[in-house]
Coordinates of C-alpha atoms in Angstrom, one line a residue:
Chain A
M705 CA 18.3 20.6 -46.0
T706 CA 19.3 18.8 -42.8
A707 CA 17.7 15.6 -41.7
P708 CA 14.9 16.1 -39.2
A709 CA 16.1 16.1 -35.6
P710 CA 15.9 12.8 -33.9
L711 CA 13.1 12.4 -31.3
L712 CA 15.7 11.9 -28.5
A713 CA 19.4 12.7 -28.4
V714 CA 21.7 12.6 -25.5
R715 CA 25.4 13.5 -25.2
E716 CA 27.9 12.9 -22.4
L717 CA 25.1 11.6 -20.1
R718 CA 26.6 10.5 -16.8
V719 CA 25.1 9.1 -13.6
R720 CA 27.1 8.5 -10.5
R721 CA 26.0 6.3 -7.6
G722 CA 28.0 6.5 -4.3
G723 CA 30.8 8.2 -6.2
A724 CA 31.1 5.5 -8.8
L725 CA 30.2 6.2 -12.4
V726 CA 27.4 3.8 -13.2
L727 CA 26.3 5.3 -16.5
D728 CA 28.5 6.9 -19.1
I729 CA 26.8 7.5 -22.5
S730 CA 28.9 9.5 -24.9
S731 CA 26.1 9.8 -27.4
L732 CA 22.8 8.1 -28.2
T733 CA 19.9 9.1 -30.6
V734 CA 16.5 7.6 -31.1
E735 CA 14.7 8.3 -34.3
E736 CA 10.9 8.9 -34.3
G737 CA 8.9 5.7 -34.9
T738 CA 11.7 3.3 -34.3
I739 CA 12.3 0.6 -31.7
L740 CA 15.7 0.6 -30.1
S741 CA 16.7 -2.4 -27.9
L742 CA 19.2 -2.1 -25.1
I743 CA 20.8 -5.5 -24.6
G744 CA 23.5 -6.5 -22.1
P745 CA 23.9 -8.7 -19.0
N746 CA 22.3 -7.8 -15.7
G747 CA 23.9 -4.8 -14.2
A748 CA 25.0 -3.4 -17.6
G749 CA 23.1 -0.1 -16.9
K750 CA 20.1 -0.7 -19.1
T751 CA 17.6 0.2 -16.4
T752 CA 19.7 3.1 -15.2
L753 CA 19.8 4.5 -18.7
M754 CA 16.1 4.2 -19.3
Q755 CA 15.2 5.7 -15.9
T756 CA 17.6 8.6 -16.6
L757 CA 16.1 9.1 -20.0
A758 CA 12.6 9.1 -18.4
C759 CA 13.8 11.7 -15.8
L760 CA 13.3 9.3 -12.9
I761 CA 17.0 9.6 -12.1
K762 CA 18.8 12.9 -12.2
P763 CA 22.0 12.7 -14.3
H764 CA 25.2 14.2 -13.0
G765 CA 26.0 15.7 -16.3
G766 CA 25.2 15.7 -20.0
E767 CA 22.9 17.2 -22.6
F768 CA 19.5 15.9 -23.3
F769 CA 17.4 16.9 -26.3
F770 CA 13.8 15.8 -26.9
K771 CA 12.3 16.9 -30.3
G772 CA 15.3 19.1 -30.7
E773 CA 14.8 21.0 -27.5
N774 CA 16.8 20.8 -24.3
V775 CA 14.7 19.0 -21.8
F776 CA 16.3 20.6 -18.8
S777 CA 15.8 24.2 -20.0
S778 CA 12.8 24.6 -22.4
H779 CA 10.3 21.9 -21.5
G780 CA 9.1 21.7 -18.0
L781 CA 10.2 18.3 -16.6
L782 CA 6.6 17.3 -15.7
Q783 CA 5.5 18.2 -19.2
Y784 CA 8.3 16.0 -20.6
R785 CA 7.5 13.2 -18.3
R786 CA 3.9 13.3 -19.4
M787 CA 5.0 12.5 -23.0
L788 CA 6.5 9.2 -21.8
A789 CA 5.3 5.9 -20.5
M790 CA 7.2 3.1 -18.8
V791 CA 6.5 -0.6 -18.3
F792 CA 8.6 -2.5 -15.8
Q793 CA 9.3 -6.2 -15.4
E794 CA 6.7 -6.3 -12.6
P795 CA 3.3 -5.1 -13.7
L796 CA 3.0 -2.8 -10.6
L797 CA -0.7 -2.6 -10.9
F798 CA -2.8 -0.6 -8.5
D799 CA -5.2 -2.3 -6.1
T800 CA -8.3 -1.6 -8.0
T801 CA -10.1 -2.8 -11.2
V802 CA -8.4 -3.4 -14.5
F803 CA -10.4 -0.5 -16.0
Q804 CA -9.2 1.9 -13.3
N805 CA -5.6 0.7 -13.8
V806 CA -5.6 1.4 -17.5
A807 CA -7.3 4.8 -16.8
S808 CA -4.8 5.8 -14.1
G809 CA -2.4 7.7 -16.4
L810 CA -5.3 9.5 -18.0
K811 CA -6.8 10.5 -14.7
I812 CA -3.4 11.8 -13.6
R813 CA -3.6 14.1 -16.6
G814 CA -7.1 15.2 -15.6
M815 CA -8.8 13.9 -18.8
N816 CA -12.6 13.9 -18.9
G817 CA -14.6 10.8 -18.3
S818 CA -15.9 10.0 -21.7
E819 CA -12.5 10.4 -23.3
I820 CA -11.0 8.1 -20.6
E821 CA -13.7 5.5 -21.3
K822 CA -12.9 5.6 -25.0
R823 CA -9.2 5.3 -24.6
V824 CA -9.4 2.6 -22.0
G825 CA -11.8 0.6 -24.1
Q826 CA -9.6 0.9 -27.2
N827 CA -6.5 -0.3 -25.3
L828 CA -8.2 -3.2 -23.5
Q829 CA -9.4 -4.2 -27.0
R830 CA -5.9 -3.9 -28.5
F831 CA -4.4 -6.1 -25.8
G832 CA -7.2 -8.6 -26.0
I833 CA -8.5 -8.1 -22.4
P834 CA -11.8 -6.3 -22.7
H835 CA -13.4 -9.1 -20.7
L836 CA -11.2 -8.3 -17.7
S837 CA -12.3 -4.7 -17.5
E838 CA -14.1 -5.0 -14.2
R839 CA -11.9 -7.7 -12.7
S840 CA -9.8 -6.8 -9.6
A841 CA -6.1 -6.4 -10.4
R842 CA -5.5 -8.8 -7.6
K843 CA -7.1 -11.7 -9.5
L844 CA -5.0 -11.7 -12.7
S845 CA -2.5 -14.2 -14.0
G846 CA 1.0 -13.0 -14.7
G847 CA 0.4 -12.6 -18.4
E848 CA -2.9 -10.8 -17.9
A849 CA -1.4 -8.4 -15.4
Q850 CA 1.4 -7.5 -17.8
R851 CA -1.1 -6.9 -20.6
V852 CA -2.9 -4.5 -18.2
A853 CA 0.4 -2.8 -17.5
L854 CA 1.1 -2.4 -21.2
A855 CA -2.4 -1.2 -21.9
R856 CA -2.0 1.4 -19.1
A857 CA 1.1 2.7 -20.7
M858 CA -0.3 2.7 -24.3
A859 CA -3.5 4.5 -23.1
I860 CA -1.3 7.6 -22.5
Q861 CA -0.4 7.5 -26.2
P862 CA 3.2 8.2 -25.3
D863 CA 5.6 9.9 -27.6
L864 CA 8.3 7.6 -26.2
L865 CA 7.7 4.3 -24.6
F866 CA 10.2 2.6 -22.2
L867 CA 9.9 -1.2 -21.7
D868 CA 12.2 -2.5 -19.0
E869 CA 12.3 -6.3 -19.5
P870 CA 8.5 -6.6 -19.7
F871 CA 8.6 -10.2 -20.6
A872 CA 11.3 -11.4 -18.2
S873 CA 9.0 -13.0 -15.6
L874 CA 6.5 -14.6 -18.0
D875 CA 6.5 -18.3 -19.0
P876 CA 7.5 -19.0 -22.7
P877 CA 4.0 -19.5 -24.2
T878 CA 2.6 -16.4 -22.5
R879 CA 5.7 -14.4 -23.5
E880 CA 5.4 -15.5 -27.1
S881 CA 1.7 -14.4 -27.5
L882 CA 2.3 -11.1 -25.6
M883 CA 5.4 -10.3 -27.7
E884 CA 3.5 -11.0 -30.9
D885 CA 0.6 -8.7 -29.9
L886 CA 2.9 -6.0 -28.6
E887 CA 5.0 -6.0 -31.8
K888 CA 1.9 -5.5 -33.9
I889 CA 0.6 -2.7 -31.7
L890 CA 3.9 -0.9 -31.6
R891 CA 4.2 -1.1 -35.4
Q892 CA 0.5 0.0 -36.0
T893 CA 0.8 3.0 -33.6
T894 CA 4.4 3.7 -34.7
T895 CA 5.3 4.3 -31.1
T896 CA 8.9 5.2 -30.6
T897 CA 10.2 2.6 -28.1
I898 CA 13.3 1.9 -26.0
F899 CA 13.2 -1.7 -25.0
A900 CA 15.7 -3.3 -22.5
T901 CA 16.2 -7.0 -22.4
H902 CA 18.9 -9.5 -21.6
D903 CA 17.5 -11.8 -24.3
R904 CA 19.1 -11.2 -27.7
M905 CA 16.3 -13.1 -29.5
E906 CA 13.7 -10.7 -28.1
A907 CA 15.9 -7.8 -29.2
L908 CA 16.4 -9.2 -32.7
R909 CA 12.7 -9.7 -33.2
L910 CA 11.4 -6.4 -32.1
S911 CA 14.0 -3.8 -32.9
D912 CA 15.2 -1.5 -35.7
R913 CA 18.4 -0.9 -33.9
I914 CA 20.2 -2.6 -31.1
A915 CA 22.6 -1.1 -28.5
V916 CA 24.8 -3.5 -26.6
M917 CA 25.6 -2.3 -23.1
N918 CA 28.1 -3.3 -20.5
E919 CA 29.3 -1.6 -17.3
G920 CA 27.3 1.5 -17.9
R921 CA 28.5 2.1 -21.5
I922 CA 27.1 1.6 -24.9
L923 CA 29.6 -0.6 -26.7
Q924 CA 28.0 -0.8 -30.1
V925 CA 24.8 0.5 -31.8
G926 CA 23.5 -0.6 -35.1
P927 CA 20.9 -2.5 -37.1
P928 CA 20.3 -6.1 -35.7
D929 CA 22.1 -7.9 -38.5
E930 CA 25.1 -5.6 -38.1
V931 CA 25.4 -6.1 -34.4
M932 CA 24.9 -9.9 -34.7
N933 CA 27.3 -10.4 -37.6
Q934 CA 29.9 -7.8 -37.0
P935 CA 30.3 -7.4 -33.3
R936 CA 33.0 -4.9 -32.5
D937 CA 34.7 -6.9 -29.7
E938 CA 34.7 -10.2 -28.0
F939 CA 32.3 -9.2 -25.3
I940 CA 29.7 -8.1 -27.8
A941 CA 30.4 -11.2 -29.9
S942 CA 29.8 -13.6 -27.0
F943 CA 26.7 -11.7 -25.9
V944 CA 25.1 -11.8 -29.3
G945 CA 25.5 -15.5 -29.6
V946 CA 28.8 -16.0 -31.3
E947 CA 29.9 -19.3 -29.8
T948 CA 33.4 -19.5 -31.2
I949 CA 35.8 -16.7 -30.4
L950 CA 39.4 -17.4 -31.4
T951 CA 42.5 -15.3 -31.0
G952 CA 45.5 -15.6 -33.4
R953 CA 48.1 -13.8 -35.4
V954 CA 48.2 -13.1 -39.1
V955 CA 50.9 -15.2 -40.8
R956 CA 50.2 -14.6 -44.6
K957 CA 48.1 -12.3 -46.6
G958 CA 46.8 -12.5 -50.2
R959 CA 44.4 -10.3 -52.2
G960 CA 41.5 -9.5 -49.9
S961 CA 42.1 -12.5 -47.8
F962 CA 44.6 -13.7 -45.2
V963 CA 45.7 -16.6 -43.1
A964 CA 46.1 -16.5 -39.4
S965 CA 47.6 -19.0 -37.1
I966 CA 45.3 -20.2 -34.3
E967 CA 46.7 -22.7 -31.8
G968 CA 49.0 -23.9 -34.5
Q969 CA 46.3 -24.3 -37.1
E970 CA 46.0 -22.1 -40.2
V971 CA 42.6 -20.5 -40.7
E972 CA 41.7 -18.4 -43.7
A973 CA 39.6 -15.3 -43.5
V974 CA 38.6 -12.3 -45.5
G975 CA 39.8 -8.7 -44.7
E976 CA 42.6 -6.2 -44.9
V977 CA 45.2 -6.8 -42.2
E978 CA 48.9 -6.6 -41.6
I979 CA 51.2 -9.6 -41.2
G980 CA 52.0 -10.2 -37.5
E981 CA 48.9 -8.4 -36.4
P982 CA 46.8 -10.1 -33.6
V983 CA 43.2 -10.8 -34.7
V984 CA 40.1 -12.2 -33.2
F985 CA 37.9 -14.6 -35.2
C986 CA 34.2 -14.8 -34.4
I987 CA 32.4 -17.8 -35.9
R988 CA 28.6 -18.2 -35.4
P989 CA 27.7 -21.8 -34.7
E990 CA 25.1 -21.9 -37.5
N991 CA 27.8 -21.3 -40.1
V992 CA 29.8 -24.4 -39.2
T993 CA 29.1 -27.6 -41.2
L994 CA 29.9 -31.1 -40.1
A995 CA 30.6 -34.1 -42.3
V996 CA 31.5 -37.6 -41.3
S997 CA 34.3 -38.1 -43.8
P998 CA 36.6 -35.3 -45.1
R999 CA 35.3 -34.2 -48.5
Q1000 CA 37.2 -32.6 -51.3
E1001 CA 36.6 -28.9 -51.2
T1002 CA 36.3 -27.1 -54.5
T1003 CA 36.6 -23.5 -53.2
S1004 CA 39.8 -22.5 -51.6
A1005 CA 38.0 -20.1 -49.4
R1006 CA 36.8 -22.8 -47.2
N1007 CA 38.4 -24.0 -44.0
V1008 CA 38.2 -27.7 -43.3
F1009 CA 39.5 -29.3 -40.2
P1010 CA 39.5 -32.8 -38.8
A1011 CA 37.7 -32.5 -35.4
R1012 CA 36.7 -34.6 -32.5
I1013 CA 33.3 -34.2 -30.9
T1014 CA 33.8 -33.4 -27.2
K1015 CA 30.3 -32.7 -26.1
I1016 CA 26.7 -32.7 -27.5
V1017 CA 24.1 -30.6 -25.8
L1018 CA 20.4 -30.5 -26.7
L1019 CA 19.3 -26.8 -27.0
G1020 CA 15.5 -26.9 -27.7
L1021 CA 15.1 -27.4 -31.4
Y1022 CA 18.7 -28.1 -32.3
Y1023 CA 21.9 -29.6 -30.8
K1024 CA 25.0 -27.7 -29.8
V1025 CA 28.1 -29.7 -30.8
H1026 CA 31.4 -28.8 -29.1
L1027 CA 34.4 -29.8 -31.3
D1028 CA 38.1 -29.9 -30.8
C1029 CA 40.0 -29.0 -34.0
G1030 CA 43.2 -28.1 -32.2
F1031 CA 41.2 -25.0 -31.3
P1032 CA 37.7 -25.2 -29.8
L1033 CA 34.8 -24.8 -32.2
V1034 CA 31.0 -24.9 -31.8
A1035 CA 28.4 -26.0 -34.4
Y1036 CA 24.6 -26.2 -34.3
V1037 CA 23.0 -29.2 -36.0
T1038 CA 19.4 -30.2 -36.2
G1039 CA 18.2 -33.4 -34.7
H1040 CA 17.7 -34.7 -38.2
S1041 CA 21.3 -34.2 -39.1
L1042 CA 22.5 -35.6 -35.8
E1043 CA 20.7 -38.8 -36.6
N1044 CA 21.7 -38.9 -40.2
L1045 CA 25.4 -38.5 -39.4
S1046 CA 24.9 -40.6 -36.3
L1047 CA 27.1 -38.1 -34.4
Q1048 CA 28.2 -39.0 -30.9
E1049 CA 30.7 -37.7 -28.3
G1050 CA 34.3 -38.8 -29.0
Q1051 CA 33.7 -39.3 -32.7
N1052 CA 36.0 -37.9 -35.3
V1053 CA 34.4 -35.7 -38.0
S1054 CA 35.3 -33.0 -40.4
A1055 CA 34.3 -29.5 -39.6
S1056 CA 34.2 -26.7 -42.2
F1057 CA 33.3 -23.0 -42.4
K1058 CA 33.7 -20.5 -45.1
A1059 CA 36.4 -17.8 -44.9
T1060 CA 33.6 -15.2 -45.5
A1061 CA 31.6 -16.5 -42.5
I1062 CA 34.4 -15.4 -40.1
H1063 CA 33.9 -12.0 -38.5
V1064 CA 37.4 -10.5 -38.0
I1065 CA 38.1 -8.1 -35.1
R1066 CA 41.5 -6.4 -35.4
K1067 CA 43.1 -6.0 -32.0
T1068 CA 45.4 -3.2 -32.9
R1069 CA 42.6 -0.8 -33.6
G1070 CA 42.9 0.7 -30.1
P1071 CA 40.0 2.1 -28.1
H1072 CA 36.6 2.2 -29.6
P1073 CA 35.5 5.2 -31.6
P1074 CA 32.1 6.5 -30.3
P1075 CA 29.2 4.4 -31.6
Chain B
M1154 CA -20.1 -19.7 40.2
D1155 CA -23.5 -18.2 41.0
L1156 CA -21.8 -14.8 41.2
I1157 CA -20.7 -15.1 37.6
F1158 CA -23.9 -16.6 36.2
E1159 CA -26.1 -14.0 37.9
G1160 CA -23.7 -11.3 36.9
I1161 CA -23.8 -12.3 33.2
L1162 CA -27.6 -12.6 33.2
K1163 CA -28.0 -9.2 34.8
A1164 CA -25.4 -7.8 32.4
F1165 CA -27.4 -9.0 29.4
H1166 CA -30.5 -7.5 30.9
L1167 CA -28.7 -4.2 31.3
I1168 CA -27.5 -4.2 27.7
F1169 CA -30.8 -5.3 26.0
T1170 CA -33.0 -3.0 28.0
L1171 CA -30.7 -0.2 27.0
D1172 CA -30.0 0.8 30.6
P1173 CA -29.5 4.6 30.4
E1174 CA -26.4 4.7 32.5
V1175 CA -24.7 1.9 30.6
L1176 CA -25.8 3.4 27.3
G1177 CA -24.5 6.8 28.3
I1178 CA -21.1 5.5 29.3
T1179 CA -20.8 3.5 26.1
L1180 CA -21.7 6.5 23.9
L1181 CA -19.3 8.8 25.7
S1182 CA -16.6 6.1 25.3
L1183 CA -17.2 5.9 21.5
Q1184 CA -17.3 9.7 21.2
V1185 CA -14.1 10.3 23.2
S1186 CA -12.1 7.5 21.6
G1187 CA -13.5 8.2 18.1
T1188 CA -12.6 11.8 18.2
A1189 CA -9.1 11.0 19.6
T1190 CA -8.6 8.5 16.8
L1191 CA -9.7 11.0 14.1
I1192 CA -7.2 13.5 15.4
S1193 CA -4.5 10.9 15.4
L1194 CA -5.3 10.0 11.8
F1195 CA -4.6 13.5 10.5
I1196 CA -1.3 13.8 12.4
G1197 CA -0.3 10.2 12.2
I1198 CA -0.9 9.6 8.5
S1199 CA 0.6 12.8 7.3
I1200 CA 3.8 12.6 9.4
G1201 CA 4.1 8.8 8.8
T1202 CA 3.9 9.3 5.1
V1203 CA 6.4 12.0 5.1
V1204 CA 8.9 10.0 7.1
A1205 CA 8.3 6.9 4.9
L1206 CA 9.0 8.8 1.7
T1207 CA 11.9 11.1 2.6
E1208 CA 15.5 10.6 3.4
F1209 CA 17.0 12.9 6.0
P1210 CA 19.8 12.7 8.6
G1211 CA 18.6 11.2 11.8
R1212 CA 15.7 9.3 10.1
R1213 CA 16.5 6.1 11.9
L1214 CA 16.3 7.8 15.2
V1215 CA 12.9 9.3 14.2
V1216 CA 11.6 5.9 13.1
S1217 CA 12.8 4.3 16.4
L1218 CA 11.1 7.0 18.4
I1219 CA 7.8 6.5 16.5
N1220 CA 8.0 2.8 17.1
T1221 CA 8.7 3.4 20.8
G1222 CA 5.7 5.7 20.9
M1223 CA 3.5 2.9 19.7
G1224 CA 3.9 1.4 23.1
L1225 CA 3.6 4.5 25.1
P1226 CA 2.3 3.6 28.7
P1227 CA -1.1 5.3 29.1
V1228 CA -0.3 6.3 32.7
V1229 CA 2.8 8.1 31.6
V1230 CA 0.7 10.0 29.0
G1231 CA -1.9 10.6 31.7
L1232 CA 0.7 12.0 34.0
F1233 CA 2.1 14.5 31.5
V1234 CA -1.2 15.6 30.1
T1235 CA -2.3 16.2 33.7
I1236 CA 0.8 18.3 34.4
F1237 CA 0.3 20.3 31.2
L1238 CA -3.4 20.9 32.0
W1239 CA -2.9 21.5 35.8
R1240 CA -4.0 24.9 37.0
N1241 CA -0.4 26.2 37.1
G1242 CA 0.7 24.1 34.1
P1243 CA 1.6 25.5 30.7
L1244 CA -1.9 24.8 29.3
G1245 CA -3.7 25.4 32.6
F1246 CA -5.4 28.5 31.3
L1247 CA -7.6 26.2 29.1
G1248 CA -9.3 24.9 32.2
I1249 CA -10.1 21.5 30.7
L1250 CA -8.6 19.1 33.2
Y1251 CA -11.2 16.5 34.3
T1252 CA -13.3 17.1 31.2
P1253 CA -13.9 14.8 28.1
A1254 CA -11.7 17.2 26.1
A1255 CA -8.7 16.4 28.3
M1256 CA -9.5 12.7 27.7
I1257 CA -9.5 13.3 24.0
I1258 CA -6.1 15.0 24.2
A1259 CA -4.6 12.2 26.2
Q1260 CA -6.0 9.5 24.0
A1261 CA -4.9 11.3 20.8
V1262 CA -1.4 11.4 22.3
I1263 CA -1.6 7.6 22.8
A1264 CA -3.1 6.8 19.3
T1265 CA -1.0 9.1 17.2
P1266 CA 2.3 7.1 17.3
I1267 CA 0.3 3.9 16.7
V1268 CA -1.3 5.3 13.5
M1269 CA 2.0 7.0 12.5
G1270 CA 4.0 3.7 13.0
I1271 CA 1.6 1.7 11.0
T1272 CA 1.4 4.3 8.2
L1273 CA 5.2 4.3 8.0
A1274 CA 5.3 0.5 7.8
A1275 CA 2.4 0.4 5.3
I1276 CA 3.9 3.0 2.9
Q1277 CA 7.4 1.4 3.1
A1278 CA 5.9 -2.1 2.4
L1279 CA 4.7 -0.9 -1.0
P1280 CA 7.0 -2.1 -3.8
K1281 CA 9.7 0.5 -4.2
K1282 CA 9.3 0.6 -7.9
L1283 CA 5.7 1.6 -7.5
R1284 CA 6.8 5.1 -6.9
L1285 CA 8.8 5.1 -10.1
Q1286 CA 5.8 3.6 -11.9
I1287 CA 3.5 6.3 -10.6
L1288 CA 5.9 9.1 -11.6
A1289 CA 6.4 7.4 -15.0
L1290 CA 2.6 7.6 -15.5
G1291 CA 3.0 11.4 -15.4
A1292 CA 2.1 12.1 -11.7
T1293 CA 3.3 15.2 -9.8
R1294 CA 4.9 14.5 -6.5
L1295 CA 1.7 15.3 -4.6
Q1296 CA -0.3 13.0 -6.9
M1297 CA 2.2 10.3 -6.3
V1298 CA 1.8 10.6 -2.5
W1299 CA -1.9 10.5 -2.8
I1300 CA -1.9 7.4 -4.9
L1301 CA 0.6 5.7 -2.5
V1302 CA -1.7 6.4 0.4
K1303 CA -4.6 5.0 -1.6
E1304 CA -2.6 1.9 -2.3
A1305 CA -1.8 1.5 1.4
R1306 CA -5.4 2.1 2.4
L1307 CA -6.0 -1.4 3.8
P1308 CA -3.0 -1.5 6.2
L1309 CA -3.9 2.1 7.0
L1310 CA -7.3 1.0 8.0
A1311 CA -5.5 -1.5 10.2
G1312 CA -3.7 1.4 11.8
V1313 CA -7.0 3.1 12.4
M1314 CA -8.4 0.1 14.1
A1315 CA -5.3 -0.5 16.2
G1316 CA -5.3 3.2 17.3
F1317 CA -9.0 3.0 18.2
G1318 CA -8.5 -0.3 19.9
G1319 CA -5.6 1.1 21.9
V1320 CA -7.5 4.1 23.3
I1321 CA -11.0 2.6 23.9
S1322 CA -9.5 -0.1 26.1
E1323 CA -7.1 2.3 27.9
V1324 CA -7.9 3.2 31.5
G1325 CA -4.9 4.9 33.1
A1326 CA -4.9 8.2 31.3
S1327 CA -8.6 8.5 31.1
I1328 CA -9.0 8.2 34.9
M1329 CA -6.2 10.6 35.5
V1330 CA -7.2 13.4 33.2
G1331 CA -11.0 12.7 33.1
G1332 CA -11.6 12.0 36.8
N1333 CA -14.3 9.4 36.1
I1334 CA -17.1 11.9 36.9
K1335 CA -20.5 10.2 36.8
G1336 CA -22.5 11.2 33.7
Y1337 CA -19.7 13.5 32.5
S1338 CA -16.4 11.8 32.1
R1339 CA -17.1 8.2 32.9
V1340 CA -16.2 5.8 30.1
L1341 CA -16.4 2.0 29.8
T1342 CA -13.0 1.3 31.3
T1343 CA -13.0 3.7 34.1
A1344 CA -16.6 2.6 35.0
T1345 CA -15.5 -1.0 35.0
V1346 CA -12.7 -0.3 37.4
M1347 CA -15.0 1.5 39.7
E1348 CA -17.9 -0.9 39.6
T1349 CA -15.5 -3.8 40.2
S1350 CA -14.0 -2.2 43.2
R1351 CA -17.5 -1.6 44.6
G1352 CA -18.5 -5.2 44.1
N1353 CA -21.2 -4.3 41.5
F1354 CA -20.1 -7.2 39.3
D1355 CA -23.2 -7.3 37.1
V1356 CA -22.7 -3.8 35.8
A1357 CA -18.9 -4.4 35.6
I1358 CA -19.6 -7.6 33.5
A1359 CA -22.0 -5.7 31.2
L1360 CA -19.4 -3.1 30.6
G1361 CA -16.8 -5.8 30.1
I1362 CA -19.0 -7.5 27.5
I1363 CA -19.4 -4.4 25.5
L1364 CA -15.7 -3.8 25.5
L1365 CA -15.1 -7.4 24.4
L1366 CA -17.6 -7.0 21.6
L1367 CA -15.8 -3.9 20.4
A1368 CA -12.5 -5.7 20.5
Y1369 CA -14.0 -8.6 18.6
F1370 CA -15.3 -6.3 15.9
I1371 CA -12.0 -4.6 15.6
N1372 CA -10.1 -7.9 15.2
L1373 CA -12.6 -9.1 12.6
V1374 CA -11.8 -6.2 10.4
L1375 CA -8.0 -6.6 11.0
T1376 CA -8.1 -10.3 10.1
H1377 CA -10.0 -9.6 7.0
I1378 CA -7.4 -7.0 5.9
Q1379 CA -4.5 -9.3 6.7
Q1380 CA -5.9 -12.1 4.6
R1381 CA -6.0 -10.1 1.4
E1382 CA -3.3 -10.3 -1.1
R1383 CA -1.6 -7.5 -3.1
P1384 CA -2.0 -7.3 -6.8
R1385 CA 0.9 -8.3 -9.0

């Protein structure tokens, strides 16, 4: 028995614009009922990828399977497009009532009136906007308008839903409540979703798998914790919130662990490497602990360094502390600890992090295998 | 001053007593310009939409020609329509020179580029992503065009009004191809010209007031359209 075919599978998908290759996807699959996030900086190709998958952009090459069938040969393209829905960053509502907006995809499909009424009512309810039904789309707030846009997409009952940064232009409280509702609705309806965002927290929260994109390529795909904790290279590491990225060279190795020299300091990490090999260490700021006086460490697998605080920045609920240990290091501390330790810029402290908290990227591995 | 006062008084008298001649002239004006505008809508909206939505070599030239056409001098249109409809002209066999039909043709030629230009601008002013959104809702290409035209309906209405406003107040072409024949091809503008030259200011003022009222009504609608905002 083979596993059921994924809902969507593409291979060697390429899009050129003005002669330049803007999208180059060697392989990507989306399993039915899952949520895949595409993250990456602006211009990484997230939108191009989604619009290509939605057949709004014609690719210049590649294979494209939906439910195991080749989209370009067996399905009619219109028939394929009618199994999809897409929501953009702008609500792009039509100049009519909310009801008519939500009904528009169904009307395009020639559905009968009573069925339309039922589906529209159900989706207005889901998104908490039945009271807006007869309101003109011109008289909605940003959050309301985006709810209408999402209801319009979900009314189609798509087999595959594309969300292109749907929260990007909303203020934080509006975004929060909408994301909460959307997450619930997507899980209840088990709608297969591809969700593009440049906000890794949004991606972490909503998705089953995350694909990191840059320059038209997918650099890494995997479950959120894997991408966050084991980024494959420095670009992914910095994008997923690893604040400290250090390069060094292996000087000694023991059983399962090794020591690398970084800016003249010796740092211990876990992994199988060769002596003399260049390595990159990724240290997440939440894994760095600060103490005012150096304490005696019982475990050998802990790196302790005297450090000087170079800068303290308030980041919402916690502080980001920049340290100089001979190499730069970043730690997050809560306001409570900052007060307790009475930390301030210029102060000398002791910074520590476990050898196991370091994600090691081996530089000699060569080009990436396909994700 | 008396001349103006008396003229205005007499003018209102003519209007409110529904003077048969003034009424006839007004109705013919509305009929000729209305028909011409209707014809220009079919041609102008369809070609304007096609040009707005397609990419082809020489598109910029076409767009600039349409925009130039929006300011076509009526006398030039009158001249060429006259030549075409002249007894020996290419369309002389129709025998419609100096008839309301000729005036409709001339006015349609004037109004069509106006409607086309405004349609072009209105469709292009819609958010570019709206087309993708409509396609992503499962629309065929034809459905997409229809929805876009519906979305642009208010600026298109502005196009209609501008086209109608342009031809109802136009005098050069109407006089050249219609001949200002009493009770047959005499419209508001041509009649005003004639009555003024004859010194019949009261009738001329009455006709002028009717034209002004029409212009006011047209602008009322246009202003209302301009003040509306687009949905998010």
